[in-house]
CSV table of C-alpha atoms and ligand atoms in Angstrom, one decimal:
chain,number,residue,atom,x,y,z
A,155,MET,CA,12.6,8.4,10.3
A,156,LYS,CA,14.4,10.2,7.5
A,157,GLN,CA,14.0,13.8,5.8
A,158,MET,CA,14.9,15.0,2.5
A,159,ILE,CA,16.6,18.7,2.5
A,160,ILE,CA,16.9,20.1,-1.0
A,161,GLU,CA,18.0,23.5,-1.8
A,162,GLY,CA,16.7,24.6,-5.0
A,163,GLU,CA,17.1,26.9,-8.2
A,164,HIS,CA,20.5,24.7,-9.4
A,165,LYS,CA,20.4,23.9,-13.0
A,166,LEU,CA,20.8,20.2,-13.6
A,167,THR,CA,23.3,18.9,-16.1
A,168,GLY,CA,24.7,15.6,-17.1
A,169,THR,CA,23.0,12.3,-17.3
A,170,ILE,CA,20.6,10.6,-15.2
A,171,GLU,CA,20.4,6.5,-15.8
A,172,ILE,CA,17.0,5.2,-15.1
A,173,GLY,CA,16.6,1.6,-13.9
A,174,GLY,CA,14.6,-1.1,-13.6
A,175,ALA,CA,10.7,-0.7,-13.6
A,176,LYS,CA,9.3,-1.0,-9.7
A,177,ASN,CA,6.3,-2.3,-11.1
A,178,SER,CA,7.2,-4.7,-13.1
A,179,ALA,CA,10.3,-6.0,-10.4
A,180,VAL,CA,7.5,-6.2,-7.6
A,181,ALA,CA,5.5,-8.7,-9.9
A,182,LEU,CA,8.8,-10.5,-11.0
A,183,ILE,CA,10.1,-11.2,-7.7
A,184,PRO,CA,7.2,-13.4,-6.6
A,185,ALA,CA,6.5,-14.9,-10.1
A,186,ALA,CA,9.9,-16.2,-9.5
A,187,ILE,CA,8.5,-19.1,-7.4
A,188,LEU,CA,6.3,-20.6,-10.5
A,189,ALA,CA,9.8,-22.0,-11.7
A,190,ASN,CA,10.5,-24.3,-9.0
A,191,GLY,CA,13.9,-24.0,-9.8
A,192,ILE,CA,16.4,-21.1,-9.8
A,193,CYS,CA,15.6,-17.7,-11.3
A,194,THR,CA,17.9,-14.7,-12.3
A,195,ILE,CA,16.3,-11.3,-12.6
A,196,LYS,CA,18.5,-8.6,-13.7
A,197,ASN,CA,18.2,-4.7,-13.5
A,198,VAL,CA,16.5,-5.3,-10.3
A,199,PRO,CA,15.8,-1.4,-9.0
A,200,ASN,CA,17.5,-0.9,-5.5
A,201,ILE,CA,14.1,0.3,-3.6
A,202,SER,CA,12.9,-0.8,-0.2
A,203,ASP,CA,9.9,-2.7,-1.7
A,204,ARG,CA,12.6,-4.8,-3.2
A,205,ASP,CA,13.7,-5.5,0.1
A,206,ALA,CA,10.4,-6.1,1.7
A,207,LEU,CA,9.5,-8.8,-0.9
A,208,ILE,CA,13.1,-10.3,-0.5
A,209,ASP,CA,12.0,-11.0,3.3
A,210,ILE,CA,8.7,-12.4,2.0
A,211,LEU,CA,10.7,-15.1,0.2
A,212,GLU,CA,12.7,-16.1,2.8
A,213,LEU,CA,9.7,-16.6,5.0
A,214,LEU,CA,8.9,-19.1,2.3
A,215,ASN,CA,11.7,-20.9,2.7
A,216,CYS,CA,13.3,-19.8,-0.6
A,217,LYS,CA,17.3,-18.9,-0.8
A,218,VAL,CA,17.8,-15.4,-2.1
A,219,THR,CA,21.3,-13.7,-3.8
A,220,LEU,CA,21.6,-10.3,-3.9
A,221,ASN,CA,24.7,-8.7,-6.3
A,222,ASN,CA,23.8,-5.2,-7.1
A,223,ASN,CA,21.0,-5.1,-9.3
A,224,GLU,CA,20.9,-9.2,-9.9
A,225,LEU,CA,18.7,-11.3,-7.9
A,226,ILE,CA,18.9,-15.1,-7.7
A,227,ILE,CA,15.8,-16.6,-6.5
A,228,ASP,CA,16.1,-20.5,-5.6
A,229,SER,CA,12.5,-21.5,-5.1
A,230,THR,CA,13.2,-25.2,-5.1
A,231,ASN,CA,12.5,-26.0,-1.3
A,232,LEU,CA,9.6,-23.3,-0.6
A,233,LYS,CA,7.7,-24.5,2.2
A,234,ASN,CA,5.8,-22.0,3.9
A,235,THR,CA,2.5,-20.8,2.4
A,236,SER,CA,1.1,-18.3,5.1
A,237,ILE,CA,2.3,-14.6,4.7
A,238,GLY,CA,1.6,-12.6,8.3
A,239,ALA,CA,0.2,-9.2,8.4
A,240,LYS,CA,3.2,-7.2,9.5
A,241,LEU,CA,5.0,-8.5,5.8
A,242,SER,CA,1.9,-8.5,3.8
A,243,ASN,CA,1.2,-4.7,4.7
A,244,ARG,CA,4.7,-3.6,3.8
A,245,LEU,CA,3.8,-2.9,0.1
A,246,ARG,CA,0.8,-3.3,-2.1
A,247,ALA,CA,2.8,-6.0,-4.4
A,248,SER,CA,2.6,-8.8,-1.7
A,249,TYR,CA,-0.5,-9.9,-3.0
A,250,TYR,CA,1.4,-11.1,-6.2
A,251,PHE,CA,1.8,-13.9,-3.9
A,252,MET,CA,-1.6,-14.7,-3.8
A,253,GLY,CA,-1.5,-15.7,-7.4
A,254,ALA,CA,1.9,-17.4,-7.4
A,255,LEU,CA,1.3,-19.9,-4.3
A,256,LEU,CA,-1.9,-20.6,-5.1
A,257,GLY,CA,-0.9,-21.3,-8.7
A,258,ARG,CA,2.0,-23.4,-7.5
A,259,GLU,CA,1.0,-24.9,-4.2
A,260,LYS,CA,-3.1,-24.6,-4.2
A,261,TYR,CA,-3.0,-22.8,-0.8
A,262,VAL,CA,-1.5,-19.5,0.3
A,263,GLU,CA,-2.9,-17.3,3.7
A,264,ILE,CA,-2.1,-13.7,3.2
A,265,HIS,CA,-3.5,-10.2,4.7
A,266,ILE,CA,-4.9,-7.1,3.0
A,267,PRO,CA,-1.5,-5.6,1.0
A,268,GLY,CA,-0.3,-2.2,1.9
A,269,GLY,CA,0.7,0.5,-0.2
A,270,CYS,CA,0.3,4.1,-1.0
A,271,ASN,CA,-3.0,5.7,0.3
A,272,ILE,CA,-4.2,7.0,-2.8
A,273,GLY,CA,-7.7,5.3,-3.1
A,274,SER,CA,-9.7,2.7,-1.5
A,275,ARG,CA,-7.8,0.0,-3.7
A,276,PRO,CA,-10.5,-3.0,-3.6
A,277,ILE,CA,-8.9,-6.3,-4.8
A,278,ASP,CA,-12.3,-8.0,-5.8
A,279,MET,CA,-11.3,-8.5,-9.3
A,280,HIS,CA,-8.4,-10.6,-8.2
A,281,LEU,CA,-10.7,-12.6,-5.9
A,282,GLU,CA,-13.2,-13.3,-8.3
A,283,GLY,CA,-10.7,-14.3,-11.0
A,284,PHE,CA,-9.2,-16.9,-8.6
A,285,LYS,CA,-12.5,-18.1,-7.8
A,286,ALA,CA,-13.4,-18.5,-11.6
A,287,LEU,CA,-10.4,-20.7,-11.8
A,288,GLY,CA,-11.6,-22.8,-9.0
A,289,ALA,CA,-10.5,-21.5,-5.7
A,290,THR,CA,-12.2,-21.3,-2.8
A,291,ILE,CA,-11.9,-18.2,-0.8
A,292,GLU,CA,-12.3,-17.6,2.9
A,293,THR,CA,-11.7,-14.1,5.1
A,294,HIS,CA,-10.8,-13.7,8.5
A,295,GLY,CA,-10.9,-10.6,9.4
A,296,ASP,CA,-7.7,-8.8,7.1
A,297,LYS,CA,-6.9,-12.7,6.2
A,298,TYR,CA,-7.6,-14.3,3.0
A,299,ILE,CA,-7.1,-17.9,2.9
A,300,LEU,CA,-6.8,-19.0,-1.1
A,301,SER,CA,-7.2,-22.9,-1.5
A,302,ALA,CA,-8.3,-25.4,-4.5
A,303,LYS,CA,-8.0,-29.0,-5.4
A,304,LYS,CA,-7.1,-27.8,-8.8
A,305,LEU,CA,-7.4,-24.8,-11.2
A,306,THR,CA,-9.1,-25.4,-14.3
A,307,GLY,CA,-8.5,-22.7,-17.1
A,308,THR,CA,-11.7,-20.6,-18.0
A,309,ASP,CA,-12.8,-17.3,-19.4
A,310,ILE,CA,-11.9,-14.2,-17.0
A,311,PHE,CA,-13.8,-11.0,-18.2
A,312,LEU,CA,-12.3,-7.9,-15.9
A,313,ARG,CA,-14.8,-5.1,-15.6
A,314,PHE,CA,-11.8,-2.1,-15.9
A,315,GLN,CA,-8.4,-3.2,-17.3
A,316,SER,CA,-6.3,-3.8,-13.9
A,317,VAL,CA,-2.4,-3.7,-13.8
A,318,GLY,CA,-2.3,-6.0,-10.6
A,319,ALA,CA,-5.3,-8.7,-11.5
A,320,THR,CA,-4.3,-9.2,-14.8
A,321,ILE,CA,-0.7,-10.2,-13.5
A,322,ASN,CA,-2.4,-12.0,-10.5
A,323,LEU,CA,-4.5,-14.1,-12.7
A,324,MET,CA,-1.5,-14.9,-14.9
A,325,LEU,CA,0.4,-15.8,-12.0
A,326,ALA,CA,-2.2,-18.6,-10.7
A,327,SER,CA,-3.4,-19.6,-13.9
A,328,VAL,CA,0.2,-20.6,-15.6
A,329,TYR,CA,-0.5,-24.5,-13.6
A,330,ALA,CA,-4.4,-24.2,-14.0
A,331,GLU,CA,-5.6,-27.2,-16.6
A,332,GLY,CA,-6.8,-26.3,-20.1
A,333,LYS,CA,-6.8,-22.6,-21.6
A,334,THR,CA,-7.7,-19.3,-19.6
A,335,ILE,CA,-8.4,-16.3,-21.5
A,336,ILE,CA,-8.1,-12.6,-19.5
A,337,HIS,CA,-10.7,-10.4,-21.7
A,338,ASN,CA,-10.1,-6.7,-20.9
A,339,ALA,CA,-6.6,-7.4,-19.7
A,340,ALA,CA,-4.1,-4.0,-18.6
A,341,CYS,CA,-2.0,-3.6,-21.6
A,342,GLU,CA,1.3,-2.1,-19.8
A,343,ALA,CA,4.9,-2.9,-21.0
A,344,GLU,CA,5.0,-4.5,-17.5
A,345,ILE,CA,2.5,-7.3,-18.3
A,346,ILE,CA,4.7,-8.2,-21.4
A,347,ASN,CA,7.8,-8.3,-19.1
A,348,ILE,CA,6.0,-10.4,-16.7
A,349,ALA,CA,4.4,-12.8,-19.4
A,350,ASP,CA,8.0,-13.0,-20.8
A,351,PHE,CA,9.7,-14.2,-17.6
A,352,LEU,CA,6.6,-16.7,-17.6
A,353,ASN,CA,7.3,-18.3,-21.2
A,354,ASN,CA,11.3,-18.0,-20.1
A,355,MET,CA,10.3,-20.6,-17.5
A,356,GLY,CA,8.3,-22.7,-19.6
A,357,ALA,CA,4.5,-21.6,-19.2
A,358,ASN,CA,2.4,-20.9,-22.7
A,359,ILE,CA,0.9,-17.3,-22.4
A,360,LYS,CA,0.1,-15.4,-25.3
A,361,GLY,CA,-1.4,-11.8,-26.2
A,362,ALA,CA,0.6,-9.8,-23.6
A,363,GLY,CA,0.4,-6.5,-24.0
A,364,THR,CA,-3.0,-6.7,-25.9
A,365,SER,CA,-6.2,-6.8,-24.2
A,366,THR,CA,-6.9,-10.3,-24.7
A,367,ILE,CA,-4.4,-12.8,-22.9
A,368,THR,CA,-4.4,-16.7,-23.3
A,369,ILE,CA,-2.6,-18.8,-20.8
A,370,THR,CA,-2.7,-22.6,-21.8
A,371,GLY,CA,-1.4,-24.9,-18.7
A,372,PRO,CA,-0.4,-26.5,-17.0
A,373,THR,CA,3.2,-26.2,-18.2
A,374,ASN,CA,6.5,-27.9,-17.0
A,375,HIS,CA,8.3,-25.1,-15.4
A,376,HIS,CA,12.1,-24.5,-15.3
A,377,ASP,CA,15.1,-22.3,-14.3
A,378,ALA,CA,14.7,-19.3,-16.1
A,379,GLU,CA,15.8,-15.5,-16.5
A,380,ILE,CA,14.6,-12.3,-17.1
A,381,THR,CA,15.7,-8.4,-17.3
A,382,VAL,CA,13.3,-6.0,-15.6
A,383,LEU,CA,12.2,-3.3,-18.3
A,384,PRO,CA,13.2,0.3,-17.6
A,385,ASP,CA,11.0,2.1,-15.4
A,386,ARG,CA,9.0,4.8,-17.1
A,387,ILE,CA,7.7,6.5,-14.1
A,388,GLU,CA,11.1,7.1,-12.7
A,389,ALA,CA,12.3,8.3,-16.1
A,390,GLY,CA,8.9,10.4,-16.8
A,391,THR,CA,9.7,12.0,-13.2
A,392,TYR,CA,13.5,13.0,-14.1
A,393,ILE,CA,11.8,14.4,-17.5
A,394,ILE,CA,9.5,16.4,-16.2
A,395,LEU,CA,12.5,17.5,-13.8
A,396,GLY,CA,14.7,18.0,-17.2
A,397,ALA,CA,11.8,20.4,-18.6
A,398,LEU,CA,12.0,22.6,-15.9
A,399,CYS,CA,15.5,22.9,-14.8
A,400,GLY,CA,17.7,20.8,-17.3
A,401,GLU,CA,20.5,22.3,-19.0
A,402,ASN,CA,21.2,19.2,-21.4
A,403,LEU,CA,19.7,16.5,-19.1
A,404,CYS,CA,20.1,13.3,-20.4
A,405,ILE,CA,17.8,10.8,-19.3
A,406,LYS,CA,19.4,7.4,-20.2
A,407,ASN,CA,18.4,3.8,-20.8
A,408,ILE,CA,14.6,5.0,-21.8
A,409,VAL,CA,11.9,2.8,-24.1
A,410,PRO,CA,10.9,5.8,-25.8
A,411,GLU,CA,7.0,4.3,-27.0
A,412,HIS,CA,6.8,3.5,-23.1
A,413,LEU,CA,6.8,7.6,-22.5
A,414,GLU,CA,4.8,8.5,-25.5
A,415,ALA,CA,1.7,10.1,-23.7
A,416,LEU,CA,4.4,12.4,-21.8
A,417,THR,CA,6.7,13.4,-24.6
A,418,THR,CA,3.3,14.5,-26.5
A,419,LYS,CA,2.4,16.4,-23.8
A,420,LEU,CA,5.7,18.0,-22.8
A,421,LYS,CA,5.9,18.9,-27.0
A,422,GLU,CA,2.4,20.4,-26.4
A,423,MET,CA,3.6,22.7,-23.9
A,424,GLY,CA,6.5,23.9,-26.2
A,425,ALA,CA,8.8,21.9,-23.7
A,426,ASN,CA,12.8,21.9,-25.2
A,427,ILE,CA,13.2,18.2,-25.5
A,428,LYS,CA,15.0,15.7,-28.1
A,429,ILE,CA,13.9,12.0,-28.0
A,430,ASN,CA,16.8,9.8,-29.2
A,431,SER,CA,16.5,5.8,-29.3
A,432,ASP,CA,17.5,5.4,-25.7
A,433,ASN,CA,17.5,9.0,-24.2
A,434,ILE,CA,15.8,11.8,-23.9
A,435,VAL,CA,17.5,15.4,-23.8
A,436,LEU,CA,16.0,18.4,-21.8
A,437,ASN,CA,16.7,22.0,-21.7
A,438,ALA,CA,14.6,24.0,-19.2
A,439,THR,CA,12.0,26.1,-21.4
A,440,LYS,CA,10.5,29.6,-20.8
A,441,ASN,CA,6.9,30.3,-22.1
A,442,LEU,CA,5.5,26.9,-21.7
A,443,LYS,CA,2.1,26.3,-22.6
A,444,PRO,CA,-0.8,25.5,-20.4
A,445,ILE,CA,-2.1,22.3,-21.3
A,446,ASN,CA,-5.0,19.5,-19.8
A,447,ILE,CA,-4.3,16.0,-18.5
A,448,LYS,CA,-6.5,13.6,-18.1
A,449,THR,CA,-5.0,10.1,-16.7
A,450,LEU,CA,-6.0,7.0,-18.4
A,451,VAL,CA,-5.1,2.8,-18.7
A,452,TYR,CA,-2.1,2.6,-20.8
A,453,PRO,CA,-1.0,4.2,-23.5
A,454,GLY,CA,-2.9,7.1,-22.0
A,455,PHE,CA,-1.3,9.4,-19.8
A,456,PRO,CA,0.1,7.7,-16.6
A,457,THR,CA,-1.5,8.0,-13.5
A,458,ASP,CA,1.9,7.6,-11.8
A,459,ILE,CA,2.8,10.6,-13.8
A,460,GLY,CA,0.1,13.2,-13.0
A,461,GLN,CA,1.3,14.4,-9.8
A,462,PRO,CA,4.8,15.0,-10.9
A,463,MET,CA,3.4,16.7,-13.9
A,464,SER,CA,1.1,19.1,-12.0
A,465,VAL,CA,4.4,20.6,-10.8
A,466,LEU,CA,5.6,21.5,-14.4
A,467,LEU,CA,2.1,22.8,-14.8
A,468,THR,CA,2.4,25.2,-12.5
A,469,GLN,CA,5.3,27.1,-14.0
A,470,ALA,CA,3.0,27.1,-17.4
A,471,ASN,CA,1.8,30.5,-18.5
A,472,GLY,CA,-2.1,30.1,-17.4
A,473,THR,CA,-4.9,27.8,-16.7
A,474,SER,CA,-4.2,24.0,-17.0
A,475,LEU,CA,-6.5,21.1,-15.8
A,476,PHE,CA,-5.2,18.0,-14.6
A,477,GLU,CA,-7.7,15.3,-14.2
A,478,GLU,CA,-7.0,12.1,-12.5
A,479,THR,CA,-9.3,8.9,-13.7
A,480,ILE,CA,-7.7,6.1,-11.7
A,481,TRP,CA,-7.4,6.7,-8.1
A,482,GLU,CA,-9.8,8.6,-5.7
A,483,ASN,CA,-6.6,10.2,-3.6
A,484,ARG,CA,-4.2,11.6,-6.0
A,485,MET,CA,-4.4,15.3,-4.9
A,486,GLY,CA,-2.4,14.6,-1.4
A,487,HIS,CA,0.4,16.6,-2.6
A,488,VAL,CA,-1.5,19.8,-3.6
A,489,PRO,CA,-1.7,21.5,0.0
A,490,SER,CA,2.4,21.0,0.2
A,491,LEU,CA,2.5,22.6,-3.1
A,492,ASN,CA,-0.1,25.6,-2.1
A,493,LYS,CA,1.9,25.8,1.0
A,494,MET,CA,4.9,26.3,-1.4
A,495,GLY,CA,3.5,29.4,-3.2
A,496,ALA,CA,1.5,27.3,-6.2
A,497,ASN,CA,-2.0,28.5,-7.1
A,498,ILE,CA,-3.9,24.7,-7.2
A,499,LYS,CA,-7.7,24.3,-6.7
A,500,VAL,CA,-8.8,20.9,-6.1
A,501,ASN,CA,-12.6,19.7,-7.1
A,502,GLY,CA,-13.1,15.7,-6.2
A,503,MET,CA,-10.5,14.1,-8.7
A,504,SER,CA,-9.7,17.2,-10.7
A,505,ALA,CA,-7.2,20.4,-10.2
A,506,ILE,CA,-7.2,23.5,-12.1
A,507,ILE,CA,-3.8,24.7,-11.8
A,508,GLU,CA,-2.9,28.9,-12.8
A,509,GLY,CA,0.7,29.5,-13.4
A,510,PRO,CA,3.0,30.6,-13.5
A,511,THR,CA,3.8,31.0,-9.8
A,512,LYS,CA,7.2,31.2,-8.0
A,513,LEU,CA,7.7,28.2,-5.8
A,514,LYS,CA,9.6,28.9,-2.3
A,515,GLY,CA,10.7,26.1,-0.1
A,516,LYS,CA,9.0,25.0,2.9
A,517,GLU,CA,8.8,22.2,5.1
A,518,VAL,CA,6.3,19.9,3.6
A,519,ILE,CA,5.1,16.2,3.9
A,520,ALA,CA,5.4,13.2,1.0
A,521,THR,CA,2.0,11.8,1.7
A,522,ASP,CA,2.5,9.0,-1.1
A,523,LEU,CA,5.1,7.8,-3.6
A,524,ARG,CA,4.4,9.8,-6.6
A,525,GLY,CA,3.2,12.8,-4.4
A,526,GLY,CA,6.6,13.0,-2.7
A,527,ALA,CA,8.4,12.8,-5.8
A,528,ALA,CA,6.3,15.8,-7.2
A,529,LEU,CA,7.4,17.5,-4.1
A,530,VAL,CA,11.0,16.7,-4.6
A,531,ILE,CA,10.7,18.5,-8.2
A,532,ALA,CA,9.2,21.3,-6.5
A,533,GLY,CA,11.7,21.3,-3.9
A,534,LEU,CA,14.6,21.7,-7.0
A,535,ILE,CA,13.0,24.5,-8.7
A,536,ALA,CA,12.0,26.5,-5.6
A,537,GLU,CA,14.0,29.4,-4.1
A,538,GLY,CA,15.4,28.6,-0.5
A,539,THR,CA,15.4,25.4,1.3
A,540,THR,CA,12.7,22.6,1.2
A,541,THR,CA,12.3,20.0,3.8
A,542,ILE,CA,10.4,16.8,2.9
A,543,THR,CA,9.5,14.4,5.7
A,544,ASP,CA,8.0,10.9,5.4
A,545,VAL,CA,10.3,10.4,2.3
A,546,GLU,CA,10.1,6.5,3.3
A,547,HIS,CA,7.1,6.8,0.6
A,548,ILE,CA,9.5,8.1,-2.1
A,549,LEU,CA,12.5,5.5,-1.1
A,550,ARG,CA,9.9,2.8,-1.9
A,551,GLY,CA,10.1,3.5,-5.5
A,552,TYR,CA,12.6,5.8,-6.4
A,553,GLU,CA,16.4,4.3,-6.7
A,554,ASN,CA,19.1,5.9,-5.2
A,555,ILE,CA,17.0,9.2,-5.7
A,556,VAL,CA,19.7,11.3,-3.7
A,557,SER,CA,22.6,10.0,-5.6
A,558,LYS,CA,21.1,10.1,-9.0
A,559,LEU,CA,20.1,13.9,-8.6
A,560,THR,CA,23.2,14.7,-6.9
A,561,LYS,CA,25.2,13.7,-9.8
A,562,VAL,CA,23.8,16.0,-12.0
A,563,GLY,CA,24.1,19.2,-9.7
A,564,ALA,CA,21.4,18.9,-7.5
A,565,LYS,CA,21.9,20.0,-4.0
A,566,ILE,CA,19.6,17.4,-1.9
A,567,GLU,CA,20.8,15.2,1.0
A,568,LEU,CA,18.7,12.7,3.1
A,569,LYS,CA,19.1,13.3,7.2
A,570,GLU,CA,17.7,10.5,9.5
A,571,ILE,CA,15.5,12.3,12.2
B,16,EPU,N1,-9.8,-2.0,-9.1
B,16,EPU,C1,-10.8,-2.3,-8.5
B,16,EPU,N2,-10.6,-4.0,-8.1
B,16,EPU,C2,-9.5,-4.7,-8.2
B,16,EPU,C3,-8.3,-4.0,-9.0
B,16,EPU,C4,-8.5,-2.6,-9.3
B,16,EPU,O1,-11.8,-1.6,-8.2
B,16,EPU,O2,-9.9,-5.8,-8.0
B,16,EPU,C5,-9.4,-0.6,-9.5
B,16,EPU,C6,-8.6,0.0,-8.6
B,16,EPU,O3,-9.3,0.5,-7.3
B,16,EPU,C7,-8.4,1.5,-9.2
B,16,EPU,C8,-8.5,0.8,-10.6
B,16,EPU,O4,-9.2,-0.6,-10.5
B,16,EPU,O5,-9.3,2.3,-9.3
B,16,EPU,C9,-6.9,0.1,-11.2
B,16,EPU,O6,-6.1,-0.4,-10.6
B,16,EPU,P1,-4.9,-1.4,-11.1
B,16,EPU,O7,-5.4,-2.8,-10.5
B,16,EPU,O8,-4.7,-1.0,-12.3
B,16,EPU,O9,-3.8,-1.1,-10.0
B,16,EPU,P2,-2.6,-1.6,-9.2
B,16,EPU,O10,-2.6,-2.8,-9.8
B,16,EPU,O11,-3.4,-1.5,-8.1
B,16,EPU,C10,-0.5,-0.7,-10.4
B,16,EPU,C11,0.7,0.1,-9.9
B,16,EPU,C12,-0.2,1.9,-9.4
B,16,EPU,C13,-0.5,2.2,-10.7
B,16,EPU,C14,-1.8,1.1,-11.3
B,16,EPU,C15,-2.1,2.0,-12.5
B,16,EPU,C16,2.0,-2.0,-9.3
B,16,EPU,C17,2.5,-2.1,-8.1
B,16,EPU,N3,1.1,-0.7,-8.9
B,16,EPU,O12,-1.8,-0.7,-9.2
B,16,EPU,O13,1.8,2.0,-9.3
B,16,EPU,O14,-0.8,3.2,-10.3
B,16,EPU,O15,-1.6,-0.2,-11.4
B,16,EPU,O16,-1.4,1.9,-13.5
B,16,EPU,O17,2.4,-2.0,-10.1
B,16,EPU,C18,2.9,3.5,-8.1
B,16,EPU,O18,3.7,3.2,-8.5
B,16,EPU,O19,3.2,4.7,-7.7
B,16,EPU,C19,1.5,3.0,-8.1
B,16,EPU,C20,0.5,3.5,-7.0
């Protein structure tokens, strides 16, 4: 078990380099097995979710080589199609092996995926899509067995623009015969990254990034390469931090268009923010205006930045409203923030935040990944020392967070307890 100890109220200055996107990398890694050859994935973030996926690849008899941020996956000799509960439960994204193995091997045994406790997280749309492609699904307790004699392209209508279902169905359908059309697909930049990778290995996918994606299969696959796009959620987290305690803090290696929902809100608050072609420079701003935030699917305000943003709202001058619409349990961090001195009232999936409130260092618990990131921000602006436990949640998704923050002047350390 690890604990993070933060001494607050230091100005942060210098440059934070953003790594590859977690939510793209965790799909690209399982997608690599569809090449039935050798794939190179560049800019892979150094996070514990990556390591969990490598363990699954090795279980499937893939050869994996990791050189810093480059991952080489040789899936030529893939032989297993069964992933036990222990590995499936280590992360949410283990479920991308459902689509990838069903596509390539027409068979997969896998358990209910793990991941943050931010809501009930059903996978019914994934399963309905697999069925529509021709798969048979058996459930035995927590275990799913998906099999098919062959997969056939079809029209699939998602009732919600689910990121996971869109990706999983793209993975399964590249080997389906004929045309698969995913209607009401998610439009996140990560979806384009996955489609580009699959197209690089020979697939025929059109429309990724729009709500209608067409996959024409089956196609002959071959070795391929892809670079993970920059992590807009990691960037968003540090941008919010810069608005609170930056002194010419530069957040580098970003795609500004992917962050427009956040930067528009920061401008509305009056934050001192300068957007350049691949970086954003921030200075702490006094007299921030309160605002209303409602999380939405892309290109709306990202649910994954809502919790970090709630910390910024505790420092605005007046009443802000933070409304979550994707996950039922996005308020797990609020009791910790209130313990530190915030004034946040939660009502179901909404929170009313009164600011500004002086935050004080306390012992707090990270209940989930983004809630944990919110507590790191709170600790960095609080008076005194904040100790965060259960930081494993944070390390699942933020690459080298301690060294990146230390480099710009934060007093933060990780301790084994
Ligand atoms: N949903 C269903 N049925 C399904 C699938 C989803 O009802 O079959 C519902 C979910 O319960 C939720 C909504 O649809 O209410 C959105 O779920 P989505 O499938 O889009 O989310 P996901 O793919 O499970 C990914 C990210 C999340 C991020 C969401 C939304 C990964 C590994 N996870 O989850 O990231 O919040 O998209 O953008 O890509 C995080 O990084 O902290 C994180 C939780």
